[in-house]
mmCIF file of C-alpha atoms in Angstrom:
data_model
loop_
_atom_site.group_PDB
_atom_site.id
_atom_site.type_symbol
_atom_site.label_atom_id
_atom_site.label_comp_id
_atom_site.label_asym_id
_atom_site.label_seq_id
_atom_site.Cartn_x
_atom_site.Cartn_y
_atom_site.Cartn_z
ATOM 1 C CA MET I 1 70.088 132.658 114.929
ATOM 2 C CA GLY I 2 69.987 135.689 117.277
ATOM 3 C CA GLU I 3 67.280 136.305 119.833
ATOM 4 C CA GLU I 4 65.848 139.253 117.697
ATOM 5 C CA ASN I 5 65.857 137.164 114.763
ATOM 6 C CA ALA I 6 64.264 134.211 116.407
ATOM 7 C CA GLU I 7 61.423 136.396 117.793
ATOM 8 C CA GLN I 8 60.900 137.988 114.599
ATOM 9 C CA ALA I 9 60.605 134.507 112.980
ATOM 10 C CA TYR I 10 58.139 133.400 115.502
ATOM 11 C CA GLU I 11 55.877 136.370 114.633
ATOM 12 C CA HIS I 12 55.862 135.589 111.202
ATOM 13 C CA THR I 13 54.874 132.190 111.677
ATOM 14 C CA LYS I 14 52.103 133.040 113.850
ATOM 15 C CA VAL I 15 50.531 135.003 111.112
ATOM 16 C CA ALA I 16 50.744 132.110 109.059
ATOM 17 C CA ARG I 17 49.096 129.932 111.715
ATOM 18 C CA ARG I 18 46.123 132.670 111.596
ATOM 19 C CA PHE I 19 45.522 131.526 108.104
ATOM 20 C CA ALA I 20 46.399 127.999 107.971
ATOM 21 C CA ALA I 21 45.949 126.520 111.505
ATOM 22 C CA ARG I 22 44.640 123.299 110.107
ATOM 23 C CA ILE I 23 47.873 122.510 107.985
ATOM 24 C CA GLY I 24 50.596 120.346 109.637
ATOM 25 C CA VAL I 25 53.580 122.071 108.076
ATOM 26 C CA VAL I 26 52.532 125.389 109.416
ATOM 27 C CA ARG I 27 52.021 124.204 112.789
ATOM 28 C CA GLU I 28 55.435 122.639 112.748
ATOM 29 C CA ALA I 29 57.049 125.778 111.539
ATOM 30 C CA VAL I 30 55.304 127.676 114.161
ATOM 31 C CA GLY I 31 56.454 125.182 117.088
ATOM 32 C CA ILE I 32 60.047 125.397 115.854
ATOM 33 C CA ALA I 33 60.176 129.021 115.603
ATOM 34 C CA ALA I 34 58.634 129.248 119.086
ATOM 35 C CA TYR I 35 61.150 126.617 120.581
ATOM 36 C CA HIS I 36 64.171 128.815 119.082
ATOM 37 C CA ALA I 37 62.556 131.886 120.618
ATOM 38 C CA GLY I 38 62.238 130.345 123.843
ATOM 39 C CA HIS I 39 58.468 130.243 124.102
ATOM 40 C CA PHE I 40 58.546 126.519 125.247
ATOM 41 C CA ALA I 41 54.745 126.250 125.980
ATOM 42 C CA GLU I 42 53.604 127.590 122.766
ATOM 43 C CA ALA I 43 56.177 125.523 121.095
ATOM 44 C CA LEU I 44 54.963 122.348 122.780
ATOM 45 C CA SER I 45 51.256 123.178 121.925
ATOM 46 C CA ASP I 46 51.989 123.599 118.147
ATOM 47 C CA LEU I 47 54.247 120.625 117.788
ATOM 48 C CA ARG I 48 51.594 118.539 119.400
ATOM 49 C CA ALA I 49 49.125 119.648 116.753
ATOM 50 C CA ALA I 50 51.653 118.901 114.007
ATOM 51 C CA ARG I 51 52.314 115.736 115.407
ATOM 52 C CA ARG I 52 48.542 114.852 115.310
ATOM 53 C CA MET I 53 47.921 116.260 111.799
ATOM 54 C CA THR I 54 51.076 114.666 110.166
ATOM 55 C CA GLY I 55 51.608 111.571 112.216
ATOM 56 C CA SER I 56 55.225 112.195 112.454
ATOM 57 C CA ASP I 57 57.348 111.606 115.498
ATOM 58 C CA ALA I 58 60.354 113.592 114.121
ATOM 59 C CA TYR I 59 59.423 116.571 116.634
ATOM 60 C CA LEU I 60 59.959 114.409 119.737
ATOM 61 C CA PRO I 61 63.458 115.577 120.486
ATOM 62 C CA ILE I 62 62.350 119.163 120.338
ATOM 63 C CA MET I 63 59.181 118.513 122.515
ATOM 64 C CA ALA I 64 61.449 116.779 125.012
ATOM 65 C CA ASP I 65 63.570 119.833 125.308
ATOM 66 C CA CYS I 66 60.482 122.011 125.689
ATOM 67 C CA GLU I 67 59.725 120.115 128.784
ATOM 68 C CA ARG I 68 62.975 120.598 130.079
ATOM 69 C CA GLY I 69 62.465 124.238 129.317
ATOM 70 C CA LEU I 70 59.473 124.240 131.213
ATOM 71 C CA GLY I 71 61.299 122.675 134.183
ATOM 72 C CA ARG I 72 59.681 119.327 133.982
ATOM 73 C CA PRO I 73 62.644 117.067 133.231
ATOM 74 C CA GLU I 74 60.845 113.987 134.352
ATOM 75 C CA ARG I 75 58.407 114.418 131.638
ATOM 76 C CA ALA I 76 61.210 114.914 129.091
ATOM 77 C CA LEU I 77 62.603 111.490 130.343
ATOM 78 C CA ASP I 78 59.002 109.950 129.659
ATOM 79 C CA LEU I 79 59.337 110.844 126.317
ATOM 80 C CA VAL I 80 62.782 109.472 125.810
ATOM 81 C CA ARG I 81 61.549 106.214 127.105
ATOM 82 C CA SER I 82 58.191 106.354 124.855
ATOM 83 C CA LYS I 83 57.553 103.778 122.079
ATOM 84 C CA GLU I 84 57.514 106.615 119.666
ATOM 85 C CA ALA I 85 61.143 107.235 120.370
ATOM 86 C CA GLU I 86 62.159 103.860 119.283
ATOM 87 C CA ARG I 87 60.747 104.842 115.805
ATOM 88 C CA LEU I 88 62.989 107.735 115.217
ATOM 89 C CA ASP I 89 65.990 107.721 112.583
ATOM 90 C CA ARG I 90 69.376 107.886 113.673
ATOM 91 C CA MET I 91 69.588 111.770 113.773
ATOM 92 C CA GLY I 92 66.373 111.779 116.059
ATOM 93 C CA LYS I 93 67.921 109.229 118.226
ATOM 94 C CA ILE I 94 71.032 111.035 118.635
ATOM 95 C CA GLU I 95 68.934 114.415 119.330
ATOM 96 C CA LEU I 96 66.819 112.573 122.032
ATOM 97 C CA ALA I 97 70.058 111.417 123.725
ATOM 98 C CA ILE I 98 71.487 114.969 124.040
ATOM 99 C CA VAL I 99 68.046 115.986 125.610
ATOM 100 C CA GLU I 100 68.123 113.076 127.911
ATOM 101 C CA SER I 101 71.545 113.923 128.900
ATOM 102 C CA GLY I 102 70.467 117.516 129.816
ATOM 103 C CA ALA I 103 67.691 116.051 131.579
ATOM 104 C CA ARG I 104 69.950 113.909 133.773
ATOM 105 C CA ARG I 105 71.906 116.974 134.716
ATOM 106 C CA ASP I 106 68.864 118.933 135.536
ATOM 107 C CA LEU I 107 68.019 116.127 138.126
ATOM 108 C CA GLY I 108 71.409 116.301 139.418
ATOM 109 C CA GLN I 109 72.508 113.043 137.987
ATOM 110 C CA LYS I 110 75.858 114.182 136.518
ATOM 111 C CA ASP I 111 77.675 111.100 135.859
ATOM 112 C CA ALA I 112 74.661 109.644 134.389
ATOM 113 C CA ALA I 113 74.336 112.421 131.752
ATOM 114 C CA VAL I 114 77.717 111.649 130.896
ATOM 115 C CA VAL I 115 77.277 108.000 130.544
ATOM 116 C CA THR I 116 74.108 108.692 128.325
ATOM 117 C CA LEU I 117 76.253 110.120 125.701
ATOM 118 C CA GLN I 118 79.292 107.845 126.295
ATOM 119 C CA ARG I 119 77.074 104.789 124.987
ATOM 120 C CA LEU I 120 76.624 106.301 121.636
ATOM 121 C CA PRO I 121 78.971 104.837 119.096
ATOM 122 C CA GLU I 122 78.491 108.125 116.973
ATOM 123 C CA LEU I 123 80.547 110.008 119.757
ATOM 124 C CA ARG I 124 83.696 107.930 118.468
ATOM 125 C CA ASP I 125 83.162 108.842 114.794
ATOM 126 C CA SER I 126 85.936 111.051 113.596
ATOM 127 C CA ARG I 127 84.391 111.865 110.462
ATOM 128 C CA PRO I 128 82.019 115.107 110.118
ATOM 129 C CA GLN I 129 78.322 114.177 110.327
ATOM 130 C CA PRO I 130 75.347 116.530 110.712
ATOM 131 C CA TRP I 131 75.204 115.857 114.301
ATOM 132 C CA SER I 132 78.935 115.931 115.061
ATOM 133 C CA ALA I 133 79.380 119.373 116.379
ATOM 134 C CA ARG I 134 76.049 119.333 118.724
ATOM 135 C CA LEU I 135 76.984 115.790 120.076
ATOM 136 C CA ALA I 136 80.679 116.675 120.896
ATOM 137 C CA PHE I 137 79.408 119.915 122.546
ATOM 138 C CA ALA I 138 76.742 118.233 124.585
ATOM 139 C CA TYR I 139 79.306 115.611 125.763
ATOM 140 C CA ALA I 140 81.841 118.466 126.475
ATOM 141 C CA ASP I 141 79.191 120.231 128.461
ATOM 142 C CA ALA I 142 78.465 117.103 130.478
ATOM 143 C CA LEU I 143 82.060 116.424 131.314
ATOM 144 C CA ALA I 144 82.477 119.946 132.464
ATOM 145 C CA ASP I 145 79.627 119.808 134.719
ATOM 146 C CA ALA I 146 80.675 116.678 136.281
ATOM 147 C CA GLY I 147 84.048 118.187 137.011
ATOM 148 C CA HIS I 148 86.210 116.748 134.282
ATOM 149 C CA GLU I 149 87.567 119.810 133.036
ATOM 150 C CA GLY I 150 90.599 118.303 131.244
ATOM 151 C CA ALA I 151 88.489 116.032 129.160
ATOM 152 C CA ALA I 152 85.912 118.801 128.566
ATOM 153 C CA THR I 153 88.511 121.051 126.995
ATOM 154 C CA ASP I 154 89.565 118.435 124.754
ATOM 155 C CA TRP I 155 85.972 117.794 123.623
ATOM 156 C CA PHE I 156 85.042 121.260 123.183
ATOM 157 C CA GLY I 157 88.035 121.651 120.896
ATOM 158 C CA ARG I 158 86.593 118.728 118.899
ATOM 159 C CA ALA I 159 83.287 120.331 118.829
ATOM 160 C CA MET I 160 84.826 123.622 117.705
ATOM 161 C CA ALA I 161 86.650 121.733 115.008
ATOM 162 C CA PHE I 162 83.412 120.139 113.640
ATOM 163 C CA ASP I 163 81.376 123.366 114.085
ATOM 164 C CA GLU I 164 81.993 125.404 110.963
ATOM 165 C CA ASP I 165 78.930 127.064 110.982
ATOM 166 C CA GLY I 166 78.870 128.517 114.523
ATOM 167 C CA GLU I 167 75.998 126.319 115.605
ATOM 168 C CA THR I 168 77.228 126.030 119.039
ATOM 169 C CA ASP I 169 79.221 128.037 121.603
ATOM 170 C CA ALA I 170 82.279 125.560 121.586
ATOM 171 C CA ALA I 171 84.688 128.293 120.605
ATOM 172 C CA GLU I 172 83.545 130.385 123.713
ATOM 173 C CA ARG I 173 83.576 127.533 126.003
ATOM 174 C CA TYR I 174 87.044 126.466 124.939
ATOM 175 C CA ALA I 175 88.502 129.910 125.490
ATOM 176 C CA GLU I 176 87.101 130.108 128.826
ATOM 177 C CA LEU I 177 88.649 126.936 130.197
ATOM 178 C CA THR I 178 92.050 127.386 128.474
ATOM 179 C CA GLY I 179 92.403 131.086 128.819
ATOM 180 C CA ALA I 180 92.668 131.685 125.085
ATOM 181 C CA VAL I 181 91.231 134.666 123.225
ATOM 182 C CA ILE I 182 88.965 133.768 120.342
ATOM 183 C CA GLU I 183 90.438 136.279 117.834
ATOM 184 C CA ASP I 184 93.774 134.192 118.661
ATOM 185 C CA LEU I 185 92.093 131.069 117.949
ATOM 186 C CA GLU I 186 90.748 132.355 114.614
ATOM 187 C CA GLU I 187 94.333 133.816 113.714
ATOM 188 C CA ASP I 188 95.667 130.441 114.331
ATOM 189 C CA LEU I 189 93.405 128.741 112.155
ATOM 190 C CA ASP I 190 94.026 131.157 109.408
ATOM 191 C CA ASP I 191 97.654 130.788 109.765
ATOM 192 C CA GLU I 192 97.231 127.118 109.478
ATOM 193 C CA ALA I 193 95.273 127.411 106.300
ATOM 194 C CA ALA I 194 97.840 129.925 104.822
ATOM 195 C CA ASP I 195 100.538 127.304 105.654
ATOM 196 C CA GLU I 196 98.837 124.676 103.837
ATOM 197 C CA ASP I 197 98.374 127.100 100.939
ATOM 198 C CA VAL I 198 102.214 127.789 100.900
ATOM 199 C CA SER I 199 102.992 124.095 101.013
ATOM 200 C CA GLU I 200 100.898 123.336 98.186
ATOM 201 C CA ASP I 201 102.577 126.223 96.170
ATOM 202 C CA GLU I 202 106.040 125.012 97.127
ATOM 203 C CA ALA I 203 105.103 121.232 96.005
ATOM 204 C CA ALA I 204 103.787 122.638 92.604
ATOM 205 C CA VAL I 205 107.194 124.688 92.225
ATOM 206 C CA GLU I 206 109.209 121.531 92.981
ATOM 207 C CA VAL I 207 107.349 119.469 90.456
ATOM 208 C CA GLY I 208 107.864 122.081 87.814
ATOM 209 C CA GLU I 209 111.610 122.201 88.580
ATOM 210 C CA LEU I 210 111.704 118.362 88.357
ATOM 211 C CA THR I 211 109.799 118.087 85.308
ATOM 212 C CA GLY I 212 111.716 120.933 83.581
ATOM 213 C CA PRO I 213 110.350 123.283 80.663
ATOM 214 C CA ALA I 214 108.324 121.669 78.018
ATOM 215 C CA LEU I 215 110.203 120.439 74.980
ATOM 216 C CA PRO I 216 109.441 121.000 71.446
ATOM 217 C CA ALA I 217 107.785 118.114 69.504
ATOM 218 C CA GLU I 218 111.188 117.210 67.741
ATOM 219 C CA ASP I 219 113.083 117.253 70.970
ATOM 220 C CA GLU I 220 110.267 115.272 72.740
ATOM 221 C CA ASP I 221 110.558 112.575 69.990
ATOM 222 C CA GLU I 222 114.408 112.524 70.281
ATOM 223 C CA ALA I 223 114.069 112.436 74.004
ATOM 224 C CA GLY I 224 111.484 109.559 73.609
ATOM 225 C CA PHE I 225 114.075 107.701 71.497
ATOM 226 C CA GLU I 226 116.819 108.195 74.249
ATOM 227 C CA ASP I 227 114.478 107.087 76.881
ATOM 228 C CA GLU I 228 113.701 103.930 75.180
ATOM 229 C CA SER I 229 117.470 103.025 74.752
ATOM 230 C CA ASP I 230 117.898 103.986 78.258
ATOM 231 C CA GLU I 231 115.133 101.562 79.111
ATOM 232 C CA ASP I 232 116.787 98.614 77.084
ATOM 233 C CA GLU I 233 120.110 99.273 78.694
ATOM 234 C CA LEU I 234 118.357 99.109 82.198
ATOM 235 C CA ASP I 235 116.512 95.860 80.906
ATOM 236 C CA GLU I 236 119.867 94.382 80.114
ATOM 237 C CA ASP I 237 121.155 95.338 83.461
ATOM 238 C CA GLU I 238 118.160 93.856 85.357
ATOM 239 C CA GLU I 239 118.266 90.598 83.283
ATOM 240 C CA SER I 240 122.161 90.300 84.208
ATOM 241 C CA ALA I 241 121.352 91.165 87.791
ATOM 242 C CA THR I 242 118.564 88.546 87.937
ATOM 243 C CA VAL I 243 120.945 85.794 86.396
ATOM 244 C CA GLU I 244 123.550 86.682 89.195
ATOM 245 C CA THR I 245 121.041 86.459 91.720
ATOM 246 C CA ALA I 246 119.724 83.158 90.543
ATOM 247 C CA VAL I 247 123.418 81.932 90.671
ATOM 248 C CA ASP I 248 123.806 82.960 94.243
ATOM 249 C CA GLU I 249 120.599 81.350 95.128
ATOM 250 C CA LYS I 250 121.757 78.032 93.684
ATOM 251 C CA THR I 251 125.074 78.379 95.455
ATOM 252 C CA THR I 252 123.296 79.025 98.566
ATOM 253 C CA GLU I 253 121.195 75.667 98.147
ATOM 254 C CA THR I 254 124.164 73.642 97.774
ATOM 255 C CA GLY I 255 125.558 74.298 101.240
ATOM 256 C CA VAL I 256 127.507 77.536 101.266
ATOM 257 C CA GLY I 257 126.121 79.750 103.838
ATOM 258 C CA PRO I 258 125.675 83.399 103.797
ATOM 259 C CA ALA I 259 128.991 85.500 103.951
ATOM 260 C CA PHE I 260 128.725 86.318 107.470
ATOM 261 C CA ILE I 261 128.498 82.771 108.702
ATOM 262 C CA GLU I 262 131.821 80.882 108.632
ATOM 263 C CA PRO I 263 131.593 77.174 107.532
ATOM 264 C CA ASP I 264 132.721 74.568 110.093
ATOM 265 C CA PHE I 265 135.294 72.072 108.718
ATOM 266 C CA GLY I 266 136.146 70.783 112.087
ATOM 267 C CA ASP I 267 135.099 67.303 111.412
ATOM 268 C CA ALA I 268 136.875 67.093 108.012
ATOM 269 C CA LEU I 269 140.251 68.306 109.472
ATOM 270 C CA ASP I 270 139.884 65.793 112.307
ATOM 271 C CA THR I 271 139.550 62.905 109.897
ATOM 272 C CA ASP I 272 142.659 63.944 107.997
ATOM 273 C CA GLU I 273 144.774 64.090 110.887
ATOM 274 C CA ASP I 274 143.659 60.764 112.163
ATOM 275 C CA GLU I 275 144.526 59.326 108.738
ATOM 276 C CA ASP I 276 147.834 60.955 108.881
ATOM 277 C CA ASP I 277 148.464 59.404 112.422
ATOM 278 C CA GLN I 278 147.659 55.916 111.212
ATOM 279 C CA ALA I 279 150.175 56.113 108.408
ATOM 280 C CA SER I 280 153.063 57.192 110.660
ATOM 281 C CA ASP I 281 152.217 54.497 113.134
ATOM 282 C CA LYS I 282 152.663 51.906 110.341
ATOM 283 C CA ASP I 283 155.906 53.319 109.206
ATOM 284 C CA ASP I 284 157.190 52.990 112.939
ATOM 285 C CA GLU I 285 156.212 49.436 113.011
ATOM 286 C CA LYS I 286 158.072 48.628 109.982
#
């Protein structure tokens, strides 16, 4: 959402608040619109009102980020450590961790900002999730701020791959670190998609060449009989091969080793030679 659209949306929600200020959903919409428009004090006020009316803690990450926007990172960390934060769902806890990482950076705790996101198991999930783009971008941003430009470049690339809707500035940040032009990146992505389409078409053509043209019904029947006879011949060959294999296995079990091992008959030859020597000695004695 552009700045003009965000401001316009905020103005529309303010009109709705004028007529339905006691409805929690309306105050929530006003608070979120004010947040996107950069009116953090107004957003915080409306979200607090919505929280009282609805009893929901889902607005906690946005409220903490509003505290950051007002230059109060300590208050943002207080919300992060609150009991209400423990009741958030998985998405809410990830968003709150992103805000906590930003608050750590605001306080000059750059390494702590990186570690805050490193401890999230969702960071290592390669499957696209609703939070994947924002989490990868926040982690890359923290790495870049801590001086780890190489790792930051890799993570901006991951965020760019996850961010199909352009929710973050991952493409711009990646281009800044690599010196690449965004148009070139888009062309590369288009080329990759085109290559995939060509590969699929070639695969389809190859399948068509292998299967050949469709046969008439009579030819298909004849081909079916030929295939069955071929299968019978193959079955007979397989049976004979199985019998030969079984014979070979029995032969191997009787003591004949594999072909590449020469049997050792040394003991048998020595015995025959000893018997011949004894016979010759007896002849000499006679």
